[in-house]
Amino acid sequence: MAILPIIEVPDPRLKIVSTPVEAVDDEVRQLVADMFDTMYDAPGIGLAAIQVAVPKRVLVIDLQEEEDAEGKPVRNPHAFINPEIVEVSDERRCYQEGCLSIPDQFAEVERPDRCRARWLDLDGKPQEAWFDGLMATCLQHEMDHLNGVLFIDHLSRLKREMVLKKLAKARKAAA
Ligand code: ZN
């Protein structure tokens, strides 16, 4: 188990376009395991490899929407290697998004409501599926990271500056 440091804005590495994984080997599987540990520890529901400073097209998601009898979140981990979004719905939805690289800041982002993705699983096998609701939002948010895009890049300049100003203020208060 390894919890990796998460990089935050304005770290320039968050703008890197990540490169595809050439082979799904033990090194990649170890990265995925460390990314899950890091995401659960944060805690968060999605993490892209570049957020732990690895510029590879790898992301992990676990919405942790269900709870067990003791009220603990039930884990339902999804790992996506070399994911691509191949189709999106015309219908769009707004969701209040946050990001572990922009801590404690949230803003409404509009994205397609559903998306169809293709990716490799941990055995290197190709997979394809439609996603909707929060899973579709989260997948598109994480896919953006692989292309160096943050959720605040979808906002108007004014709203983006407001989020960054609030973040700077919160950091100052915490210092
Ligand atoms: Zn994010």
GROMACS .gro file of N, CA and C and ligand atoms in nm:
model
  526
    1MET      N    1   0.084  -0.120   0.000
    1MET     CA    2   0.000   0.000   0.000
    1MET      C    3   0.087   0.124   0.000
    2ALA      N    4   0.060   0.213  -0.094
    2ALA     CA    5   0.138   0.338  -0.100
    2ALA      C    6   0.046   0.454  -0.130
    3ILE      N    7   0.052   0.553  -0.044
    3ILE     CA    8  -0.024   0.676  -0.069
    3ILE      C    9   0.073   0.776  -0.132
    4LEU      N   10   0.040   0.818  -0.253
    4LEU     CA   11   0.130   0.906  -0.328
    4LEU      C   12   0.088   1.051  -0.307
    5PRO      N   13   0.185   1.146  -0.314
    5PRO     CA   14   0.146   1.286  -0.302
    5PRO      C   15   0.065   1.331  -0.425
    6ILE      N   16  -0.041   1.406  -0.400
    6ILE     CA   17  -0.126   1.457  -0.509
    6ILE      C   18  -0.079   1.599  -0.544
    7ILE      N   19  -0.054   1.622  -0.671
    7ILE     CA   20  -0.011   1.757  -0.712
    7ILE      C   21  -0.134   1.846  -0.729
    8GLU      N   22  -0.116   1.974  -0.702
    8GLU     CA   23  -0.228   2.069  -0.702
    8GLU      C   24  -0.197   2.187  -0.794
    9VAL      N   25  -0.303   2.259  -0.833
    9VAL     CA   26  -0.284   2.382  -0.911
    9VAL      C   27  -0.201   2.480  -0.827
   10PRO      N   28  -0.113   2.559  -0.886
   10PRO     CA   29  -0.090   2.574  -1.031
   10PRO      C   30   0.026   2.489  -1.083
   11ASP      N   31   0.044   2.369  -1.033
   11ASP     CA   32   0.153   2.284  -1.080
   11ASP      C   33   0.142   2.265  -1.233
   12PRO      N   34   0.246   2.304  -1.308
   12PRO     CA   35   0.236   2.297  -1.456
   12PRO      C   36   0.218   2.156  -1.509
   13ARG      N   37   0.255   2.054  -1.428
   13ARG     CA   38   0.239   1.916  -1.476
   13ARG      C   39   0.093   1.880  -1.501
   14LEU      N   40   0.001   1.953  -1.436
   14LEU     CA   41  -0.142   1.925  -1.458
   14LEU      C   42  -0.186   1.960  -1.600
   15LYS      N   43  -0.100   2.031  -1.675
   15LYS     CA   44  -0.134   2.068  -1.815
   15LYS      C   45  -0.075   1.971  -1.916
   16ILE      N   46   0.001   1.873  -1.868
   16ILE     CA   47   0.065   1.776  -1.958
   16ILE      C   48  -0.042   1.686  -2.023
   17VAL      N   49  -0.022   1.656  -2.153
   17VAL     CA   50  -0.104   1.554  -2.219
   17VAL      C   51  -0.035   1.421  -2.192
   18SER      N   52  -0.104   1.331  -2.122
   18SER     CA   53  -0.044   1.204  -2.082
   18SER      C   54  -0.029   1.110  -2.201
   19THR      N   55   0.069   1.020  -2.192
   19THR     CA   56   0.096   0.929  -2.304
   19THR      C   57   0.034   0.791  -2.278
   20PRO      N   58  -0.004   0.720  -2.385
   20PRO     CA   59  -0.066   0.589  -2.368
   20PRO      C   60   0.027   0.488  -2.300
   21VAL      N   61  -0.033   0.396  -2.230
   21VAL     CA   62   0.039   0.284  -2.170
   21VAL      C   63   0.070   0.184  -2.282
   22GLU      N   64   0.195   0.139  -2.290
   22GLU     CA   65   0.232   0.048  -2.400
   22GLU      C   66   0.194  -0.096  -2.368
   23ALA      N   67   0.212  -0.136  -2.244
   23ALA     CA   68   0.176  -0.273  -2.206
   23ALA      C   69   0.121  -0.271  -2.064
   24VAL      N   70   0.009  -0.342  -2.043
   24VAL     CA   71  -0.049  -0.350  -1.909
   24VAL      C   72   0.028  -0.457  -1.832
   25ASP      N   73   0.133  -0.414  -1.762
   25ASP     CA   74   0.219  -0.507  -1.691
   25ASP      C   75   0.208  -0.484  -1.540
   26ASP      N   76   0.294  -0.552  -1.464
   26ASP     CA   77   0.287  -0.540  -1.317
   26ASP      C   78   0.315  -0.397  -1.270
   27GLU      N   79   0.398  -0.326  -1.345
   27GLU     CA   80   0.429  -0.187  -1.308
   27GLU      C   81   0.301  -0.101  -1.315
   28VAL      N   82   0.223  -0.123  -1.421
   28VAL     CA   83   0.097  -0.049  -1.437
   28VAL      C   84  -0.002  -0.090  -1.329
   29ARG      N   85  -0.009  -0.222  -1.303
   29ARG     CA   86  -0.102  -0.270  -1.199
   29ARG      C   87  -0.064  -0.215  -1.061
   30GLN      N   88   0.067  -0.199  -1.035
   30GLN     CA   89   0.111  -0.140  -0.908
   30GLN      C   90   0.072   0.007  -0.902
   31LEU      N   91   0.088   0.078  -1.015
   31LEU     CA   92   0.047   0.219  -1.020
   31LEU      C   93  -0.102   0.232  -0.988
   32VAL      N   94  -0.184   0.144  -1.050
   32VAL     CA   95  -0.330   0.146  -1.028
   32VAL      C   96  -0.360   0.121  -0.879
   33ALA      N   97  -0.293   0.023  -0.819
   33ALA     CA   98  -0.316  -0.009  -0.677
   33ALA      C   99  -0.281   0.112  -0.590
   34ASP      N  100  -0.168   0.177  -0.620
   34ASP     CA  101  -0.127   0.295  -0.544
   34ASP      C  102  -0.225   0.411  -0.565
   35MET      N  103  -0.277   0.422  -0.687
   35MET     CA  104  -0.373   0.529  -0.714
   35MET      C  105  -0.503   0.507  -0.635
   36PHE      N  106  -0.548   0.380  -0.626
   36PHE     CA  107  -0.667   0.353  -0.544
   36PHE      C  108  -0.640   0.389  -0.398
   37ASP      N  109  -0.525   0.348  -0.345
   37ASP     CA  110  -0.491   0.380  -0.205
   37ASP      C  111  -0.493   0.531  -0.184
   38THR      N  112  -0.436   0.604  -0.279
   38THR     CA  113  -0.426   0.750  -0.269
   38THR      C  114  -0.565   0.814  -0.276
   39MET      N  115  -0.648   0.763  -0.368
   39MET     CA  116  -0.783   0.819  -0.385
   39MET      C  117  -0.870   0.794  -0.262
   40TYR      N  118  -0.866   0.671  -0.208
   40TYR     CA  119  -0.948   0.641  -0.090
   40TYR      C  120  -0.901   0.721   0.031
   41ASP      N  121  -0.769   0.743   0.039
   41ASP     CA  122  -0.714   0.815   0.153
   41ASP      C  123  -0.752   0.964   0.148
   42ALA      N  124  -0.765   1.018   0.027
   42ALA     CA  125  -0.779   1.165   0.011
   42ALA      C  126  -0.893   1.230   0.091
   43PRO      N  127  -1.020   1.187   0.090
   43PRO     CA  128  -1.079   1.086   0.005
   43PRO      C  129  -1.138   1.151  -0.119
   44GLY      N  130  -1.146   1.071  -0.226
   44GLY     CA  131  -1.204   1.121  -0.351
   44GLY      C  132  -1.273   1.008  -0.423
   45ILE      N  133  -1.338   1.039  -0.537
   45ILE     CA  134  -1.410   0.936  -0.613
   45ILE      C  135  -1.343   0.908  -0.748
   46GLY      N  136  -1.240   0.986  -0.783
   46GLY     CA  137  -1.170   0.961  -0.909
   46GLY      C  138  -1.030   1.021  -0.902
   47LEU      N  139  -0.939   0.961  -0.977
   47LEU     CA  140  -0.801   1.010  -0.977
   47LEU      C  141  -0.736   0.972  -1.111
   48ALA      N  142  -0.667   1.067  -1.171
   48ALA     CA  143  -0.591   1.040  -1.294
   48ALA      C  144  -0.443   1.032  -1.256
   49ALA      N  145  -0.367   0.952  -1.332
   49ALA     CA  146  -0.226   0.928  -1.296
   49ALA      C  147  -0.146   1.058  -1.289
   50ILE      N  148  -0.178   1.154  -1.375
   50ILE     CA  149  -0.100   1.280  -1.373
   50ILE      C  150  -0.117   1.352  -1.238
   51GLN      N  151  -0.226   1.325  -1.167
   51GLN     CA  152  -0.246   1.390  -1.036
   51GLN      C  153  -0.148   1.337  -0.931
   52VAL      N  154  -0.087   1.222  -0.961
   52VAL     CA  155   0.022   1.174  -0.876
   52VAL      C  156   0.153   1.181  -0.956
   53ALA      N  157   0.155   1.275  -1.051
   53ALA     CA  158   0.276   1.312  -1.127
   53ALA      C  159   0.326   1.203  -1.222
   54VAL      N  160   0.236   1.113  -1.264
   54VAL     CA  161   0.273   1.010  -1.362
   54VAL      C  162   0.196   1.040  -1.491
   55PRO      N  163   0.266   1.086  -1.596
   55PRO     CA  164   0.195   1.127  -1.718
   55PRO      C  165   0.157   1.010  -1.809
   56LYS      N  166   0.079   0.917  -1.755
   56LYS     CA  167   0.033   0.800  -1.831
   56LYS      C  168  -0.119   0.804  -1.838
   57ARG      N  169  -0.176   0.744  -1.944
   57ARG     CA  170  -0.321   0.747  -1.961
   57ARG      C  171  -0.385   0.635  -1.877
   58VAL      N  172  -0.391   0.662  -1.748
   58VAL     CA  173  -0.446   0.567  -1.650
   58VAL      C  174  -0.535   0.646  -1.556
   59LEU      N  175  -0.656   0.593  -1.526
   59LEU     CA  176  -0.738   0.659  -1.425
   59LEU      C  177  -0.818   0.557  -1.346
   60VAL      N  178  -0.851   0.597  -1.225
   60VAL     CA  179  -0.930   0.510  -1.137
   60VAL      C  180  -1.052   0.589  -1.087
   61ILE      N  181  -1.162   0.515  -1.072
   61ILE     CA  182  -1.287   0.575  -1.024
   61ILE      C  183  -1.353   0.477  -0.928
   62ASP      N  184  -1.405   0.528  -0.819
   62ASP     CA  185  -1.495   0.451  -0.732
   62ASP      C  186  -1.591   0.550  -0.669
   63LEU      N  187  -1.716   0.547  -0.714
   63LEU     CA  188  -1.813   0.647  -0.666
   63LEU      C  189  -1.851   0.623  -0.520
   64GLN      N  190  -1.832   0.501  -0.471
   64GLN     CA  191  -1.862   0.467  -0.330
   64GLN      C  192  -2.000   0.518  -0.288
   65GLU      N  193  -2.099   0.491  -0.375
   65GLU     CA  194  -2.234   0.544  -0.353
   65GLU      C  195  -2.314   0.461  -0.252
   66GLU      N  196  -2.281   0.332  -0.243
   66GLU     CA  197  -2.359   0.246  -0.153
   66GLU      C  198  -2.291   0.231  -0.019
   67GLU      N  199  -2.372   0.208   0.082
   67GLU     CA  200  -2.317   0.188   0.217
   67GLU      C  201  -2.355   0.050   0.267
   68ASP      N  202  -2.269  -0.008   0.349
   68ASP     CA  203  -2.303  -0.138   0.408
   68ASP      C  204  -2.388  -0.115   0.533
   69ALA      N  205  -2.418  -0.224   0.604
   69ALA     CA  206  -2.508  -0.216   0.719
   69ALA      C  207  -2.454  -0.122   0.827
   70GLU      N  208  -2.322  -0.107   0.831
   70GLU     CA  209  -2.262  -0.019   0.932
   70GLU      C  210  -2.243   0.124   0.882
   71GLY      N  211  -2.293   0.150   0.761
   71GLY     CA  212  -2.283   0.286   0.707
   71GLY      C  213  -2.148   0.317   0.645
   72LYS      N  214  -2.066   0.212   0.624
   72LYS     CA  215  -1.936   0.234   0.559
   72LYS      C  216  -1.954   0.223   0.408
   73PRO      N  217  -1.883   0.307   0.330
   73PRO     CA  218  -1.900   0.298   0.184
   73PRO      C  219  -1.854   0.163   0.131
   74VAL      N  220  -1.936   0.109   0.038
   74VAL     CA  221  -1.901  -0.018  -0.027
   74VAL      C  222  -1.812   0.015  -0.146
   75ARG      N  223  -1.697  -0.050  -0.154
   75ARG     CA  224  -1.604  -0.020  -0.263
   75ARG      C  225  -1.643  -0.091  -0.392
   76ASN      N  226  -1.634  -0.016  -0.500
   76ASN     CA  227  -1.667  -0.067  -0.633
   76ASN      C  228  -1.566  -0.007  -0.731
   77PRO      N  229  -1.438  -0.053  -0.721
   77PRO     CA  230  -1.332   0.013  -0.797
   77PRO      C  231  -1.335  -0.015  -0.947
   78HIS      N  232  -1.312   0.090  -1.025
   78HIS     CA  233  -1.299   0.078  -1.171
   78HIS      C  234  -1.164   0.136  -1.211
   79ALA      N  235  -1.087   0.061  -1.290
   79ALA     CA  236  -0.961   0.113  -1.343
   79ALA      C  237  -0.973   0.120  -1.495
   80PHE      N  238  -0.926   0.230  -1.553
   80PHE     CA  239  -0.933   0.250  -1.698
   80PHE      C  240  -0.792   0.280  -1.749
   81ILE      N  241  -0.745   0.197  -1.842
   81ILE     CA  242  -0.613   0.219  -1.902
   81ILE      C  243  -0.635   0.257  -2.049
   82ASN      N  244  -0.564   0.360  -2.091
   82ASN     CA  245  -0.580   0.416  -2.226
   82ASN      C  246  -0.728   0.440  -2.261
   83PRO      N  247  -0.805   0.503  -2.173
   83PRO     CA  248  -0.948   0.522  -2.204
   83PRO      C  249  -0.968   0.625  -2.314
   84GLU      N  250  -1.077   0.602  -2.390
   84GLU     CA  251  -1.117   0.697  -2.495
   84GLU      C  252  -1.267   0.711  -2.485
   85ILE      N  253  -1.317   0.831  -2.505
   85ILE     CA  254  -1.462   0.849  -2.513
   85ILE      C  255  -1.497   0.849  -2.661
   86VAL      N  256  -1.581   0.751  -2.700
   86VAL     CA  257  -1.605   0.733  -2.842
   86VAL      C  258  -1.740   0.790  -2.886
   87GLU      N  259  -1.829   0.817  -2.791
   87GLU     CA  260  -1.960   0.871  -2.826
   87GLU      C  261  -2.018   0.939  -2.703
   88VAL      N  262  -2.090   1.049  -2.723
   88VAL     CA  263  -2.158   1.114  -2.610
   88VAL      C  264  -2.303   1.142  -2.646
   89SER      N  265  -2.388   1.154  -2.545
   89SER     CA  266  -2.529   1.185  -2.568
   89SER      C  267  -2.545   1.333  -2.601
   90ASP      N  268  -2.655   1.366  -2.669
   90ASP     CA  269  -2.686   1.508  -2.694
   90ASP      C  270  -2.732   1.574  -2.564
   91GLU      N  271  -2.803   1.495  -2.480
   91GLU     CA  272  -2.850   1.552  -2.353
   91GLU      C  273  -2.730   1.583  -2.266
   92ARG      N  274  -2.741   1.695  -2.195
   92ARG     CA  275  -2.632   1.735  -2.108
   92ARG      C  276  -2.685   1.748  -1.966
   93ARG      N  277  -2.593   1.745  -1.871
   93ARG     CA  278  -2.634   1.763  -1.732
   93ARG      C  279  -2.529   1.848  -1.661
   94CYS      N  280  -2.576   1.918  -1.556
   94CYS     CA  281  -2.486   2.001  -1.475
   94CYS      C  282  -2.456   1.924  -1.348
   95TYR      N  283  -2.333   1.930  -1.307
   95TYR     CA  284  -2.297   1.865  -1.180
   95TYR      C  285  -2.196   1.954  -1.109
   96GLN      N  286  -2.211   1.961  -0.977
   96GLN     CA  287  -2.119   2.038  -0.893
   96GLN      C  288  -1.990   1.957  -0.882
   97GLU      N  289  -1.887   1.997  -0.957
   97GLU     CA  290  -1.764   1.917  -0.958
   97GLU      C  291  -1.659   1.973  -0.863
   98GLY      N  292  -1.575   1.883  -0.815
   98GLY     CA  293  -1.458   1.919  -0.736
   98GLY      C  294  -1.341   1.839  -0.790
   99CYS      N  295  -1.222   1.862  -0.734
   99CYS     CA  296  -1.103   1.794  -0.785
   99CYS      C  297  -0.997   1.790  -0.676
  100LEU      N  298  -0.933   1.674  -0.660
  100LEU     CA  299  -0.831   1.662  -0.556
  100LEU      C  300  -0.711   1.754  -0.583
  101SER      N  301  -0.697   1.802  -0.707
  101SER     CA  302  -0.587   1.894  -0.738
  101SER      C  303  -0.627   2.040  -0.722
  102ILE      N  304  -0.756   2.063  -0.688
  102ILE     CA  305  -0.805   2.198  -0.660
  102ILE      C  306  -0.884   2.185  -0.529
  103PRO      N  307  -0.816   2.159  -0.418
  103PRO     CA  308  -0.884   2.110  -0.297
  103PRO      C  309  -0.995   2.201  -0.245
  104ASP      N  310  -1.106   2.137  -0.210
  104ASP     CA  311  -1.220   2.201  -0.142
  104ASP      C  312  -1.289   2.309  -0.224
  105GLN      N  313  -1.268   2.311  -0.354
  105GLN     CA  314  -1.337   2.410  -0.438
  105GLN      C  315  -1.433   2.335  -0.530
  106PHE      N  316  -1.551   2.393  -0.549
  106PHE     CA  317  -1.654   2.326  -0.628
  106PHE      C  318  -1.719   2.425  -0.723
  107ALA      N  319  -1.760   2.377  -0.840
  107ALA     CA  320  -1.834   2.461  -0.934
  107ALA      C  321  -1.915   2.372  -1.026
  108GLU      N  322  -2.028   2.428  -1.075
  108GLU     CA  323  -2.115   2.356  -1.168
  108GLU      C  324  -2.048   2.348  -1.304
  109VAL      N  325  -2.043   2.227  -1.359
  109VAL     CA  326  -1.989   2.208  -1.494
  109VAL      C  327  -2.094   2.131  -1.574
  110GLU      N  328  -2.117   2.177  -1.698
  110GLU     CA  329  -2.213   2.106  -1.784
  110GLU      C  330  -2.137   2.015  -1.879
  111ARG      N  331  -2.180   1.890  -1.885
  111ARG     CA  332  -2.117   1.792  -1.975
  111ARG      C  333  -2.226   1.702  -2.033
  112PRO      N  334  -2.193   1.624  -2.138
  112PRO     CA  335  -2.290   1.525  -2.186
  112PRO      C  336  -2.332   1.432  -2.071
  113ASP      N  337  -2.462   1.397  -2.071
  113ASP     CA  338  -2.520   1.316  -1.964
  113ASP      C  339  -2.471   1.171  -1.969
  114ARG      N  340  -2.448   1.122  -2.092
  114ARG     CA  341  -2.401   0.984  -2.106
  114ARG      C  342  -2.281   0.982  -2.200
  115CYS      N  343  -2.195   0.882  -2.181
  115CYS     CA  344  -2.083   0.867  -2.274
  115CYS      C  345  -2.049   0.720  -2.289
  116ARG      N  346  -1.999   0.687  -2.408
  116ARG     CA  347  -1.954   0.550  -2.435
  116ARG      C  348  -1.803   0.553  -2.439
  117ALA      N  349  -1.741   0.464  -2.363
  117ALA     CA  350  -1.595   0.466  -2.353
  117ALA      C  351  -1.538   0.330  -2.393
  118ARG      N  352  -1.411   0.335  -2.435
  118ARG     CA  353  -1.333   0.216  -2.466
  118ARG      C  354  -1.207   0.226  -2.384
  119TRP      N  355  -1.163   0.114  -2.328
  119TRP     CA  356  -1.041   0.118  -2.247
  119TRP      C  357  -0.984  -0.023  -2.235
  120LEU      N  358  -0.868  -0.033  -2.173
  120LEU     CA  359  -0.809  -0.164  -2.142
  120LEU      C  360  -0.828  -0.189  -1.994
  121ASP      N  361  -0.861  -0.314  -1.959
  121ASP     CA  362  -0.872  -0.349  -1.817
  121ASP      C  363  -0.734  -0.391  -1.763
  122LEU      N  364  -0.730  -0.435  -1.639
  122LEU     CA  365  -0.601  -0.466  -1.574
  122LEU      C  366  -0.533  -0.590  -1.633
  123ASP      N  367  -0.607  -0.667  -1.716
  123ASP     CA  368  -0.545  -0.779  -1.787
  123ASP      C  369  -0.504  -0.737  -1.928
  124GLY      N  370  -0.523  -0.609  -1.961
  124GLY     CA  371  -0.490  -0.561  -2.094
  124GLY      C  372  -0.596  -0.593  -2.198
  125LYS      N  373  -0.715  -0.638  -2.151
  125LYS     CA  374  -0.823  -0.673  -2.244
  125LYS      C  375  -0.907  -0.550  -2.279
  126PRO      N  376  -0.943  -0.531  -2.406
  126PRO     CA  377  -1.026  -0.416  -2.442
  126PRO      C  378  -1.168  -0.429  -2.387
  127GLN      N  379  -1.220  -0.318  -2.337
  127GLN     CA  380  -1.355  -0.313  -2.282
  127GLN      C  381  -1.426  -0.194  -2.345
  128GLU      N  382  -1.559  -0.201  -2.347
  128GLU     CA  383  -1.637  -0.090  -2.401
  128GLU      C  384  -1.770  -0.086  -2.329
  129ALA      N  385  -1.818   0.032  -2.291
  129ALA     CA  386  -1.947   0.042  -2.222
  129ALA      C  387  -1.998   0.184  -2.227
  130TRP      N  388  -2.131   0.196  -2.209
  130TRP     CA  389  -2.195   0.327  -2.189
  130TRP      C  390  -2.198   0.356  -2.039
  131PHE      N  391  -2.181   0.481  -2.005
  131PHE     CA  392  -2.193   0.524  -1.866
  131PHE      C  393  -2.290   0.640  -1.860
  132ASP      N  394  -2.362   0.650  -1.747
  132ASP     CA  395  -2.452   0.765  -1.732
  132ASP      C  396  -2.438   0.823  -1.591
  133GLY      N  397  -2.512   0.930  -1.567
  133GLY     CA  398  -2.515   0.991  -1.434
  133GLY      C  399  -2.377   1.032  -1.385
  134LEU      N  400  -2.355   1.013  -1.256
  134LEU     CA  401  -2.230   1.058  -1.193
  134LEU      C  402  -2.108   0.986  -1.253
  135MET      N  403  -2.127   0.859  -1.291
  135MET     CA  404  -2.014   0.784  -1.350
  135MET      C  405  -1.970   0.851  -1.481
  136ALA      N  406  -2.066   0.896  -1.562
  136ALA     CA  407  -2.033   0.962  -1.689
  136ALA      C  408  -1.962   1.095  -1.662
  137THR      N  409  -2.011   1.169  -1.563
  137THR     CA  410  -1.949   1.298  -1.528
  137THR      C  411  -1.806   1.276  -1.481
  138CYS      N  412  -1.790   1.179  -1.391
  138CYS     CA  413  -1.659   1.153  -1.331
  138CYS      C  414  -1.560   1.105  -1.438
  139LEU      N  415  -1.606   1.016  -1.525
  139LEU     CA  416  -1.518   0.964  -1.630
  139LEU      C  417  -1.472   1.078  -1.722
  140GLN      N  418  -1.563   1.168  -1.758
  140GLN     CA  419  -1.525   1.279  -1.846
  140GLN      C  420  -1.430   1.375  -1.775
  141HIS      N  421  -1.452   1.397  -1.646
  141HIS     CA  422  -1.363   1.483  -1.566
  141HIS      C  423  -1.222   1.422  -1.563
  142GLU      N  424  -1.213   1.291  -1.538
  142GLU     CA  425  -1.082   1.226  -1.530
  142GLU      C  426  -1.015   1.218  -1.667
  143MET      N  427  -1.096   1.193  -1.771
  143MET     CA  428  -1.043   1.191  -1.909
  143MET      C  429  -0.979   1.325  -1.942
  144ASP      N  430  -1.043   1.434  -1.899
  144ASP     CA  431  -0.988   1.568  -1.921
  144ASP      C  432  -0.846   1.578  -1.864
  145HIS      N  433  -0.824   1.522  -1.743
  145HIS     CA  434  -0.691   1.529  -1.682
  145HIS      C  435  -0.585   1.469  -1.774
  146LEU      N  436  -0.621   1.361  -1.845
  146LEU     CA  437  -0.524   1.295  -1.933
  146LEU      C  438  -0.485   1.386  -2.049
  147ASN      N  439  -0.570   1.486  -2.076
  147ASN     CA  440  -0.543   1.583  -2.182
  147ASN      C  441  -0.501   1.718  -2.127
  148GLY      N  442  -0.467   1.723  -2.000
  148GLY     CA  443  -0.417   1.847  -1.940
  148GLY      C  444  -0.525   1.951  -1.914
  149VAL      N  445  -0.650   1.905  -1.902
  149VAL     CA  446  -0.763   1.996  -1.882
  149VAL      C  447  -0.822   1.976  -1.742
  150LEU      N  448  -0.852   2.087  -1.674
  150LEU     CA  449  -0.912   2.081  -1.540
  150LEU      C  450  -1.057   2.125  -1.548
  151PHE      N  451  -1.138   2.090  -1.446
  151PHE     CA  452  -1.280   2.128  -1.454
  151PHE      C  453  -1.297   2.280  -1.458
  152ILE      N  454  -1.204   2.354  -1.399
  152ILE     CA  455  -1.217   2.500  -1.400
  152ILE      C  456  -1.194   2.557  -1.540
  153ASP      N  457  -1.130   2.477  -1.629
  153ASP     CA  458  -1.112   2.523  -1.767
  153ASP      C  459  -1.244   2.526  -1.843
  154HIS      N  460  -1.348   2.462  -1.788
  154HIS     CA  461  -1.481   2.464  -1.852
  154HIS      C  462  -1.562   2.586  -1.806
  155LEU      N  463  -1.510   2.661  -1.709
  155LEU     CA  464  -1.584   2.775  -1.654
  155LEU      C  465  -1.547   2.902  -1.730
  156SER      N  466  -1.629   3.006  -1.712
  156SER     CA  467  -1.594   3.137  -1.768
  156SER      C  468  -1.468   3.185  -1.696
  157ARG      N  469  -1.397   3.281  -1.756
  157ARG     CA  470  -1.274   3.330  -1.695
  157ARG      C  471  -1.302   3.387  -1.557
  158LEU      N  472  -1.415   3.458  -1.546
  158LEU     CA  473  -1.451   3.521  -1.418
  158LEU      C  474  -1.471   3.415  -1.310
  159LYS      N  475  -1.548   3.309  -1.344
  159LYS     CA  476  -1.575   3.203  -1.245
  159LYS      C  477  -1.447   3.128  -1.210
  160ARG      N  478  -1.362   3.107  -1.311
  160ARG     CA  479  -1.236   3.034  -1.287
  160ARG      C  480  -1.148   3.115  -1.190
  161GLU      N  481  -1.141   3.245  -1.214
  161GLU     CA  482  -1.060   3.330  -1.126
  161GLU      C  483  -1.116   3.332  -0.985
  162MET      N  484  -1.250   3.327  -0.975
  162MET     CA  485  -1.313   3.325  -0.841
  162MET      C  486  -1.273   3.199  -0.765
  163VAL      N  487  -1.276   3.084  -0.834
  163VAL     CA  488  -1.239   2.957  -0.770
  163VAL      C  489  -1.093   2.963  -0.724
  164LEU      N  490  -1.005   3.013  -0.811
  164LEU     CA  491  -0.862   3.016  -0.777
  164LEU      C  492  -0.835   3.115  -0.664
  165LYS      N  493  -0.913   3.225  -0.661
  165LYS     CA  494  -0.898   3.323  -0.553
  165LYS      C  495  -0.940   3.261  -0.419
  166LYS      N  496  -1.053   3.188  -0.423
  166LYS     CA  497  -1.101   3.123  -0.299
  166LYS      C  498  -1.000   3.020  -0.251
  167LEU      N  499  -0.939   2.949  -0.345
  167LEU     CA  500  -0.837   2.848  -0.310
  167LEU      C  501  -0.715   2.918  -0.245
  168ALA      N  502  -0.672   3.029  -0.304
  168ALA     CA  503  -0.556   3.102  -0.250
  168ALA      C  504  -0.585   3.149  -0.108
  169LYS      N  505  -0.709   3.197  -0.088
  169LYS     CA  506  -0.750   3.246   0.043
  169LYS      C  507  -0.750   3.132   0.145
  170ALA      N  508  -0.806   3.017   0.105
  170ALA     CA  509  -0.812   2.901   0.195
  170ALA      C  510  -0.671   2.853   0.230
  171ARG      N  511  -0.580   2.857   0.132
  171ARG     CA  512  -0.442   2.815   0.158
  171ARG      C  513  -0.373   2.910   0.255
  172LYS      N  514  -0.400   3.039   0.239
  172LYS     CA  515  -0.341   3.142   0.325
  172LYS      C  516  -0.390   3.121   0.469
  173ALA      N  517  -0.522   3.096   0.480
  173ALA     CA  518  -0.581   3.077   0.613
  173ALA      C  519  -0.523   2.953   0.683
  174ALA      N  520  -0.491   2.850   0.601
  174ALA     CA  521  -0.441   2.724   0.656
  174ALA      C  522  -0.291   2.734   0.691
  175ALA      N  523  -0.223   2.831   0.630
  175ALA     CA  524  -0.076   2.841   0.648
  175ALA      C  525  -0.041   2.894   0.787
  176ZN      ZN  526  -0.983   1.622  -1.101
   0.00000   0.00000   0.00000
